[in-house]
PDB file of C-alpha atoms and ligand atoms in Angstrom:
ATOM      1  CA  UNK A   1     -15.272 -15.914 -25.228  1.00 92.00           C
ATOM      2  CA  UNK A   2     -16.124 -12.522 -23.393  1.00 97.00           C
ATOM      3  CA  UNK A   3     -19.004 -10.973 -25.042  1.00 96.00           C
ATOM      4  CA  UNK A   4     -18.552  -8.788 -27.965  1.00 97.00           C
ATOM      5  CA  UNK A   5     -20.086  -5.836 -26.517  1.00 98.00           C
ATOM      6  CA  UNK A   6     -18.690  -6.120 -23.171  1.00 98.00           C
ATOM      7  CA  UNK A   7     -15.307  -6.115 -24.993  1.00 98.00           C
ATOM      8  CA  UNK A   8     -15.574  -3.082 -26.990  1.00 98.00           C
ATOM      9  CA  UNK A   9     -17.079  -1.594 -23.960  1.00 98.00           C
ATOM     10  CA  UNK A  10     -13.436  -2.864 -22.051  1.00 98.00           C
ATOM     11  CA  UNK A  11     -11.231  -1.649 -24.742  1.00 98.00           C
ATOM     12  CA  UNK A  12     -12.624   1.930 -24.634  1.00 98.00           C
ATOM     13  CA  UNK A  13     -12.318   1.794 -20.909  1.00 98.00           C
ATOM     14  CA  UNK A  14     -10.020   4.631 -19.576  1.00 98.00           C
ATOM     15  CA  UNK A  15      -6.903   2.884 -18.236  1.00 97.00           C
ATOM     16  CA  UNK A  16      -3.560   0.876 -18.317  1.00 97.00           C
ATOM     17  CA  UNK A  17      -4.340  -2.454 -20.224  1.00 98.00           C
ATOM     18  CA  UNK A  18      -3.848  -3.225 -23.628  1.00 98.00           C
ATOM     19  CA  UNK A  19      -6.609  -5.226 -25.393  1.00 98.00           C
ATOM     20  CA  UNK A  20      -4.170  -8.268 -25.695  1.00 98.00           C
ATOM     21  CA  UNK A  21      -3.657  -8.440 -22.752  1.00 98.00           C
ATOM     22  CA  UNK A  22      -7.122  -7.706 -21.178  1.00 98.00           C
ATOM     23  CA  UNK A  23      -8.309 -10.805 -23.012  1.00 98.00           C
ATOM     24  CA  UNK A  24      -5.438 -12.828 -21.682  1.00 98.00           C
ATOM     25  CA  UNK A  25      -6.874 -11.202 -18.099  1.00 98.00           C
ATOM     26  CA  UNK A  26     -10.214 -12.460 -18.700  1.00 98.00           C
ATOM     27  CA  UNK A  27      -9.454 -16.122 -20.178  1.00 98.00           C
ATOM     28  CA  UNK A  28      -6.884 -16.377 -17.204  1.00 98.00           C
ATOM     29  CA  UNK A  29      -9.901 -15.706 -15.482  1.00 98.00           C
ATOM     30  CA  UNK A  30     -12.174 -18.071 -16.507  1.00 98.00           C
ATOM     31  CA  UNK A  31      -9.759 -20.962 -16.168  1.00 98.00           C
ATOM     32  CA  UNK A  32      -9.328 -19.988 -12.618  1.00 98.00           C
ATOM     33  CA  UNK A  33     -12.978 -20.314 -11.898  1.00 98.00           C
ATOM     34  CA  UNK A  34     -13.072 -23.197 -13.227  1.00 98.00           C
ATOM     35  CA  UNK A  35      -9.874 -25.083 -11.083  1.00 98.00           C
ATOM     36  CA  UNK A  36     -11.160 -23.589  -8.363  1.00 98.00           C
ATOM     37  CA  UNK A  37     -15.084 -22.956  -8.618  1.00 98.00           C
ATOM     38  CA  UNK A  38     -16.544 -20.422  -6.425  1.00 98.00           C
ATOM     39  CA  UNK A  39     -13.612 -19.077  -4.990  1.00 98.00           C
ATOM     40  CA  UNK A  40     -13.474 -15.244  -5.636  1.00 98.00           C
ATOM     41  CA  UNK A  41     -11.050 -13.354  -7.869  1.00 99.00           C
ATOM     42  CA  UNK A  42      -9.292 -10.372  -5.678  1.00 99.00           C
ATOM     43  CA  UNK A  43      -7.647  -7.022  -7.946  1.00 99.00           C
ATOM     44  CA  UNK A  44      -4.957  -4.960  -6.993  1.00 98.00           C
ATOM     45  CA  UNK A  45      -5.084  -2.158  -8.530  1.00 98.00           C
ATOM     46  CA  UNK A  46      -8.337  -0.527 -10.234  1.00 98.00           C
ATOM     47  CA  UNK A  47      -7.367   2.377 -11.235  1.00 98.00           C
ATOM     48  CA  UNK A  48     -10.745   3.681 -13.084  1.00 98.00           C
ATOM     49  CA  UNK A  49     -11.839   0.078 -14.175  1.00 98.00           C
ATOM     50  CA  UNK A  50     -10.696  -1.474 -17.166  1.00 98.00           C
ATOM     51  CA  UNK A  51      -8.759  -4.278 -15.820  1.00 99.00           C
ATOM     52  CA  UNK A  52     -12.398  -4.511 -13.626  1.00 99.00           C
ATOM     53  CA  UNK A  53     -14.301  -4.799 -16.377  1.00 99.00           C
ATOM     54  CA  UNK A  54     -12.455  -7.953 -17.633  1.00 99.00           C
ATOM     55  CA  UNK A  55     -12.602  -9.500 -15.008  1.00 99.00           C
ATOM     56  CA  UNK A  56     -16.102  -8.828 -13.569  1.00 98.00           C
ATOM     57  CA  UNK A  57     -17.150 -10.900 -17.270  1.00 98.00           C
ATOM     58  CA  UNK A  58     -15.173 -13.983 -16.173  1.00 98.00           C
ATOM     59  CA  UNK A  59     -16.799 -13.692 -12.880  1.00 98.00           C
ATOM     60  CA  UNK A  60     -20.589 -13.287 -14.032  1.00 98.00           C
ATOM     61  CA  UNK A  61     -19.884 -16.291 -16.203  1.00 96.00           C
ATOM     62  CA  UNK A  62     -18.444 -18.135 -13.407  1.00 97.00           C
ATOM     63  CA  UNK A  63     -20.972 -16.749 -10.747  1.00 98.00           C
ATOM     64  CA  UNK A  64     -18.741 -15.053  -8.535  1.00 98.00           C
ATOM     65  CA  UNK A  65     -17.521 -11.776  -7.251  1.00 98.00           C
ATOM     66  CA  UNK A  66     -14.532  -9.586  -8.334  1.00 99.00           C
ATOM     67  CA  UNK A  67     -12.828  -7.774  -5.009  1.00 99.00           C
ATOM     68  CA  UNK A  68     -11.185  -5.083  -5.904  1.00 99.00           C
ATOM     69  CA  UNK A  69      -8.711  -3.162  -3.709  1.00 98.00           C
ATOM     70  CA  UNK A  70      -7.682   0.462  -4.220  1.00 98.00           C
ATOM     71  CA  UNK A  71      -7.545   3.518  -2.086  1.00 98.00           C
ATOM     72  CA  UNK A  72      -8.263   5.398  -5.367  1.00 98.00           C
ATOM     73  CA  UNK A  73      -5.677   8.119  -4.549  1.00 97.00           C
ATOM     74  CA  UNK A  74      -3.348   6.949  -7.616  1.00 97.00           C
ATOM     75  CA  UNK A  75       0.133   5.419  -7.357  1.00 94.00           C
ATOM     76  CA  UNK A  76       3.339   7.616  -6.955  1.00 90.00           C
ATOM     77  CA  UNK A  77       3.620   7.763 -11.160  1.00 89.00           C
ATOM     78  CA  UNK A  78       0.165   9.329 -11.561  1.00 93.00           C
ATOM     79  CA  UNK A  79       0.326  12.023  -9.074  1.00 92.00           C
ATOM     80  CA  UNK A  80       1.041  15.439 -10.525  1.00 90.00           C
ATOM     81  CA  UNK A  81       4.705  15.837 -12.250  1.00 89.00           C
ATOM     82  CA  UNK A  82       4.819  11.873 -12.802  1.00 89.00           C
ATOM     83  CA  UNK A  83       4.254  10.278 -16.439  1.00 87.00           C
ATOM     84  CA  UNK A  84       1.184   8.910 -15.929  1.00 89.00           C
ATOM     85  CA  UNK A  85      -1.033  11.905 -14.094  1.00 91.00           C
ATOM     86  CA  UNK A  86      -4.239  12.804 -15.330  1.00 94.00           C
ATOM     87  CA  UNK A  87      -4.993  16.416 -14.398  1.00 94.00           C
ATOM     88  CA  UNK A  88      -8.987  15.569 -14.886  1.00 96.00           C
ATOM     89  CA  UNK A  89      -8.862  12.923 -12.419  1.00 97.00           C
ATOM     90  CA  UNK A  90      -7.822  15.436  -9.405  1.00 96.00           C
ATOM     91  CA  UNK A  91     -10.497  16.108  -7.009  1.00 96.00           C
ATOM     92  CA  UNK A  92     -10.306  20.218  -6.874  1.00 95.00           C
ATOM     93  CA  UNK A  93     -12.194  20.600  -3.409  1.00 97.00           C
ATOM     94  CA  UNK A  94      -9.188  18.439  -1.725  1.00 95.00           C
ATOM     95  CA  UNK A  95      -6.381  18.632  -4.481  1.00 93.00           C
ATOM     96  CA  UNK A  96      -6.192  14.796  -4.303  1.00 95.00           C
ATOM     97  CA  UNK A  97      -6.469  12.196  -7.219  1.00 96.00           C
ATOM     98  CA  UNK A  98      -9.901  10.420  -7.082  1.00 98.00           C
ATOM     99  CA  UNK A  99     -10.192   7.733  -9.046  1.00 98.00           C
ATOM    100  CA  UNK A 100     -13.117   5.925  -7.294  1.00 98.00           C
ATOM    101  CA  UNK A 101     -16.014   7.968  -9.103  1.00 98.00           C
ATOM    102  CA  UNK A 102     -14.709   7.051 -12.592  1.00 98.00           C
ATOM    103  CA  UNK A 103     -14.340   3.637 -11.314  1.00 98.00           C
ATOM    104  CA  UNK A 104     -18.067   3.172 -10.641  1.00 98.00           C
ATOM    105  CA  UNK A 105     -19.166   4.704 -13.622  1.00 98.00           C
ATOM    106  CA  UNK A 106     -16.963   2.348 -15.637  1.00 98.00           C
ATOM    107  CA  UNK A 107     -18.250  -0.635 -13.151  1.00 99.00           C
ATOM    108  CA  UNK A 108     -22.032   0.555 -13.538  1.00 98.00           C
ATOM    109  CA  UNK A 109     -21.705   1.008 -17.298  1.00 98.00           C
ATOM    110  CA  UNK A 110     -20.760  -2.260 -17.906  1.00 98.00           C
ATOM    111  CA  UNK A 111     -23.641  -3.997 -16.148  1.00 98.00           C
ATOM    112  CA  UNK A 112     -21.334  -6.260 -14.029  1.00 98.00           C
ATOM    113  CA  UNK A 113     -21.839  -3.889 -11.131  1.00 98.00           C
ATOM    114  CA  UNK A 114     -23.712  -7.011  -9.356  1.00 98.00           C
ATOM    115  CA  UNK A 115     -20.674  -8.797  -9.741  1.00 98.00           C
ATOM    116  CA  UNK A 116     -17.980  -6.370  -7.989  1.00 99.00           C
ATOM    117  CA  UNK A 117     -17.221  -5.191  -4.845  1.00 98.00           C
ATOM    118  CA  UNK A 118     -15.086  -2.687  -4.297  1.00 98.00           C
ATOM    119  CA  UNK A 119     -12.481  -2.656  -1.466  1.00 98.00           C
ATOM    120  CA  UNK A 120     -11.640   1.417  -0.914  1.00 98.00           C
ATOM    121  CA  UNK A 121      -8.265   1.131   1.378  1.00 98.00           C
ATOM    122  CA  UNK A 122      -4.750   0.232   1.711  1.00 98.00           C
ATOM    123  CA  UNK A 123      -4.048  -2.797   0.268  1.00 98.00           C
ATOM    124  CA  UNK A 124      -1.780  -4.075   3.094  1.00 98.00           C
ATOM    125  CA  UNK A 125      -4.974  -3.452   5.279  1.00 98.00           C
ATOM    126  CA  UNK A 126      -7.148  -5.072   3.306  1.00 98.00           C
ATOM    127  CA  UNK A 127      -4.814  -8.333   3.090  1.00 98.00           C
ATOM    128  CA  UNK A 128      -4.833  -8.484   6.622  1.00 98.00           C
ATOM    129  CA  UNK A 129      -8.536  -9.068   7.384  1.00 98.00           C
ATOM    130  CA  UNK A 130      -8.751 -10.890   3.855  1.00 98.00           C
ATOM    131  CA  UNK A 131     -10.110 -14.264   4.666  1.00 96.00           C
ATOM    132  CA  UNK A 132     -10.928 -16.685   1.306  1.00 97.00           C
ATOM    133  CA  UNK A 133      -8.824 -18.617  -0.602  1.00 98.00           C
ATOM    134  CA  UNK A 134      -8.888 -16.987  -4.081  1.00 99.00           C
ATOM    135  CA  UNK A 135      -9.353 -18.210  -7.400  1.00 99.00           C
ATOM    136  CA  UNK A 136      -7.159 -15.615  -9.075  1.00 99.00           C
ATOM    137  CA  UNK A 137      -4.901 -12.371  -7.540  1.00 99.00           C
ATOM    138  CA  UNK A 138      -4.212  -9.788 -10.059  1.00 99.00           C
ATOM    139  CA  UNK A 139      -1.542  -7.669  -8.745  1.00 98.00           C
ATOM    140  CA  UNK A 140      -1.237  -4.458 -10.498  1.00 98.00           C
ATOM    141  CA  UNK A 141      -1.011  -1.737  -7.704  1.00 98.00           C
ATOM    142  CA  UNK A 142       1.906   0.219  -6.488  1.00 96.00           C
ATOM    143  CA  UNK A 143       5.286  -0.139  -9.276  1.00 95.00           C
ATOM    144  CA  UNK A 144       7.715   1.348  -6.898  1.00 95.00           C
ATOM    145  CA  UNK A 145       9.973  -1.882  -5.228  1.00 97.00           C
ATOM    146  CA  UNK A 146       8.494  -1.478  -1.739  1.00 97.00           C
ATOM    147  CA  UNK A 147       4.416  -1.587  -2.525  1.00 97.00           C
ATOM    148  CA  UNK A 148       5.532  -4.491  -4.894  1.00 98.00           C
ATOM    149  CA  UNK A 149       6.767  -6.076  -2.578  1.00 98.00           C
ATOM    150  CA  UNK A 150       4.716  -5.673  -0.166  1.00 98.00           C
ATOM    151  CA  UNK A 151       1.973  -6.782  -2.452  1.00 98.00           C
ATOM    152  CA  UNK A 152       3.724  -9.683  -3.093  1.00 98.00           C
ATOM    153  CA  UNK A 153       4.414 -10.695   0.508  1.00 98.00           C
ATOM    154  CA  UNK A 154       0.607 -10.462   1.787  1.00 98.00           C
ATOM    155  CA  UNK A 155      -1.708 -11.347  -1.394  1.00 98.00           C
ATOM    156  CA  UNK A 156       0.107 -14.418  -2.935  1.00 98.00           C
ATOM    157  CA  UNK A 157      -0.901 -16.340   0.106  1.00 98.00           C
ATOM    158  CA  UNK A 158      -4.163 -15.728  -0.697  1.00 98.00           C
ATOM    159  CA  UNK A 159      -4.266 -18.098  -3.720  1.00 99.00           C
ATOM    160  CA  UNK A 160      -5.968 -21.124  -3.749  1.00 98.00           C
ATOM    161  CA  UNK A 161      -4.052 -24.364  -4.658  1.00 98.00           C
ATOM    162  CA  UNK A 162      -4.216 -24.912  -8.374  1.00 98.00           C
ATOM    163  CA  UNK A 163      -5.578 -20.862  -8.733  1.00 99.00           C
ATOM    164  CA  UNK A 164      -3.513 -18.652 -10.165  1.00 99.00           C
ATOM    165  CA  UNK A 165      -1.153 -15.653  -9.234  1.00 99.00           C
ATOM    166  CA  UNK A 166      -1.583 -12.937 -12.080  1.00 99.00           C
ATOM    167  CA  UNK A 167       0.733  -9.685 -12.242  1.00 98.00           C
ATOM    168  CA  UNK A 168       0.977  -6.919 -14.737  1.00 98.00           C
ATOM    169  CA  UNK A 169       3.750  -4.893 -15.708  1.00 98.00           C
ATOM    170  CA  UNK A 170       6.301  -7.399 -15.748  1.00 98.00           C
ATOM    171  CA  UNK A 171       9.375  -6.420 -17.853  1.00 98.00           C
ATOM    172  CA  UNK A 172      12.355  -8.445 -17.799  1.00 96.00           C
ATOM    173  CA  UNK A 173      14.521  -5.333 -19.282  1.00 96.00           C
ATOM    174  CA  UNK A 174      14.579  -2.013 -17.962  1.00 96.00           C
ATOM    175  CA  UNK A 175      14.264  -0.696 -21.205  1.00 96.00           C
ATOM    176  CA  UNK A 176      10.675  -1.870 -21.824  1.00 96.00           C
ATOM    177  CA  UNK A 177       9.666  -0.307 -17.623  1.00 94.00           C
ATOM    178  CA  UNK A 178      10.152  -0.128 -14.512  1.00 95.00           C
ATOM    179  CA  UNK A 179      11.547  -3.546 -12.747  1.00 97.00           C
ATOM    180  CA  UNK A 180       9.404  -3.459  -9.462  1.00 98.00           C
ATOM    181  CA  UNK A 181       6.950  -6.260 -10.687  1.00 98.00           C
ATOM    182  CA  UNK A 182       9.913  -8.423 -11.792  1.00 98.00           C
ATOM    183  CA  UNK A 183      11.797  -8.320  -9.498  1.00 98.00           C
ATOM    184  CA  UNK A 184       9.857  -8.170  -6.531  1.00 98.00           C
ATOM    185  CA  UNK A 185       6.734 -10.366  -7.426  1.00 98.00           C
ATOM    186  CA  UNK A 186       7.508 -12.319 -10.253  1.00 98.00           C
ATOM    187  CA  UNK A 187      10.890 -13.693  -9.759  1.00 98.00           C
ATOM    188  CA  UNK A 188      10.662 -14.310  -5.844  1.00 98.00           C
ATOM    189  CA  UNK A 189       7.099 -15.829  -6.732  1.00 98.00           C
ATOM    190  CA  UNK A 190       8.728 -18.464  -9.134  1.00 98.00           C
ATOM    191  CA  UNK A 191      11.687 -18.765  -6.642  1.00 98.00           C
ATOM    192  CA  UNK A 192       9.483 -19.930  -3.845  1.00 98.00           C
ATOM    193  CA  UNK A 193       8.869 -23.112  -5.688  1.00 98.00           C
ATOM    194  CA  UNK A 194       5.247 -22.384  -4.584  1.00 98.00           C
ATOM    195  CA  UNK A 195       4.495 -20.961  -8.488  1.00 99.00           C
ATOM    196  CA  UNK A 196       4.411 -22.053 -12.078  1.00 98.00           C
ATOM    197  CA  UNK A 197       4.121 -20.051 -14.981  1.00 98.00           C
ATOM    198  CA  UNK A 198       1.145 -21.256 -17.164  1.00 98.00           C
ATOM    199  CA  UNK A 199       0.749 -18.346 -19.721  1.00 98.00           C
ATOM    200  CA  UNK A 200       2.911 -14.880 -20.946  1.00 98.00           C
ATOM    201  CA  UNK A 201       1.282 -12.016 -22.604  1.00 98.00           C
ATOM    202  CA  UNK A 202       2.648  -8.837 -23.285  1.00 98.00           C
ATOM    203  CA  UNK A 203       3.657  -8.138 -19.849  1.00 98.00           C
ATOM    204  CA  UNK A 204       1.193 -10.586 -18.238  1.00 98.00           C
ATOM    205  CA  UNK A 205       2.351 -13.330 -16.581  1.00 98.00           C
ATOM    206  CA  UNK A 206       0.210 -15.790 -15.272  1.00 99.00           C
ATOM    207  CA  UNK A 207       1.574 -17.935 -12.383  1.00 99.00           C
ATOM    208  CA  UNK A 208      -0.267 -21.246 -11.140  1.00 99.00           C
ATOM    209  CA  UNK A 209       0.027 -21.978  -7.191  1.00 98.00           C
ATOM    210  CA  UNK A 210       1.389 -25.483  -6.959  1.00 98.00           C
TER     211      UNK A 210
HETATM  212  N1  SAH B   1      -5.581  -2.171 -13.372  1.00 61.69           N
HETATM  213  C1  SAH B   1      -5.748  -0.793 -13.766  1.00 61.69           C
HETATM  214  C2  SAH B   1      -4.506   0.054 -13.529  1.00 61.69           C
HETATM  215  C3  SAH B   1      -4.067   0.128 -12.092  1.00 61.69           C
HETATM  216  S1  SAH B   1      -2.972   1.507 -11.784  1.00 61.69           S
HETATM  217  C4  SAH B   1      -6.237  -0.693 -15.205  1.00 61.69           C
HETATM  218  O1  SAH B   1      -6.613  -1.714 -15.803  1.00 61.69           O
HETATM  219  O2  SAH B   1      -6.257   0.406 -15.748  1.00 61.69           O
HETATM  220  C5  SAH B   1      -2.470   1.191 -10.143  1.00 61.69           C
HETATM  221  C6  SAH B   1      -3.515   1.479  -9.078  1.00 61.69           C
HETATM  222  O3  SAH B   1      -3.003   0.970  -7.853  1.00 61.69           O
HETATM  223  C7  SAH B   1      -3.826   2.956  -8.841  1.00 61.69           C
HETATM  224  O4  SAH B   1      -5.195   3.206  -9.070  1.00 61.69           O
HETATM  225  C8  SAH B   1      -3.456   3.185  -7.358  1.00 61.69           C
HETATM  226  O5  SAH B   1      -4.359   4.024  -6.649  1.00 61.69           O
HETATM  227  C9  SAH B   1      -3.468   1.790  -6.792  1.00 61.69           C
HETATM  228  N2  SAH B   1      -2.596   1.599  -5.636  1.00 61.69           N
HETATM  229  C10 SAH B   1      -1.266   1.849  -5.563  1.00 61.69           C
HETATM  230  N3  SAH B   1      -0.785   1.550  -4.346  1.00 61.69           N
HETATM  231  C11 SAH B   1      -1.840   1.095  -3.610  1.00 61.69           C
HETATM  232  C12 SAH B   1      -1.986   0.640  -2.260  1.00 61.69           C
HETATM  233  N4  SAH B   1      -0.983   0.586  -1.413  1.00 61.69           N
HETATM  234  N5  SAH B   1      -3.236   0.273  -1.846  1.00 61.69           N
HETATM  235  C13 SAH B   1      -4.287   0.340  -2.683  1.00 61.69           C
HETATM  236  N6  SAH B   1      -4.203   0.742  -3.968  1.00 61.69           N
HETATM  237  C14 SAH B   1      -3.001   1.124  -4.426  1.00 61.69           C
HETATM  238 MG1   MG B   2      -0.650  -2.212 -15.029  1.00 61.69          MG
END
């Protein structure tokens, strides 16, 4: 179980994650350290580091490193006009959305820091120097249909046989969000034959590479 502390300190976390499903994060976690033990666990998606913070416990416990990939200039929904801005988190001298300070605080207050690195870049970049066979990939970057996709297309290779493929945001009906994780990681994952879903919460699915 993730430390009590840790997980208040998680759930107050500014961010996108419910507490169900952060805990559903960090046991998905732990099981994938343990199929596949001292592989790393790679994040799409920081944001300001909630989902980070979940993860970074499964990795101390398991002894090894959270990578996690963000250019920290928001996705297209939280720049200004979308529904998920945050005027606060706009860097005035530039007039750009910085996420990456708040990210590090978040990271540093947690004292996991030892236990994540974080990858400041495209994530299409990043995939293509990206090296290790990974325990877990938690996609939760760019919702529109093309980042999906391309998420989809360069990180699931990345998982280690028997590791496991986990994506957020993940609504089968448009009336609970936006389809871009669905359609275009989800479903093609499970179509590939090359996934298998192991566990469903909230809108985390958790897909095991066969
Ligand atoms: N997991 C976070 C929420 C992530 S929000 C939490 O728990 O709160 C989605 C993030 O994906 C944003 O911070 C955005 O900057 C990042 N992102 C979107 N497209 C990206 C891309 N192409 N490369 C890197 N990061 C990207
Ligand atoms: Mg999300």
């Amino acid at each position: 179980m993730m430390p009590s502390k840790l997980l208040d300190y998680a759930r107050a976390a500014r961010g996108f994650m419910p507490d169900d499903e952060g805990v559903a994060l960090y046991e998905a976690a732990v099981a994938a350290i343990e199929r596949v033990p001292g592989a790393p666990i790679v994040e799409i998606g920081a944001y300001c580091g909630k989902s980070t913070v979940y993860l970074a416990s499964a990795a101390r416990d398991g002894g090894v490193t959270v990578y996690s990939v963000d250019h920290h200039r928001g996705s297209e929904e939280n720049q200004p006009g979308w529904e998920w801005h945050e005027p606060d988190l706009v860097d005035p001298e530039i007039n750009k959305m910085d996420t990456l300070p708040t990210f590090r605080r978040t990271v540093y207050g947690s004292g996991l820091e030892d236990h994540v690195v974080a990858l400041v870049g495209q994530s299409p970049q990043l995939a293509a120097i990206w090296g290790a066979p990974a325990a877990m990939i938690f996609i939760d970057g760019g919702h529109g249909e093309e980042p999906a996709a391309v998420d989809y297309k360069v990180w699931s290779p990345h998982v280690a046989i028997g590791g496991y493929l986990a994506i957020h945001d993940v609504f089968e009906s448009p009336e609970d969000g936006g389809q871009a994780p669905y359609e275009q990681i989800y479903l093609p994952a499970l179509q590939s034959g090359l996934f298998a879903e192991r566990f469903v919460t909230g809108s985390l699915r958790v897909l095991e590479r066969v």
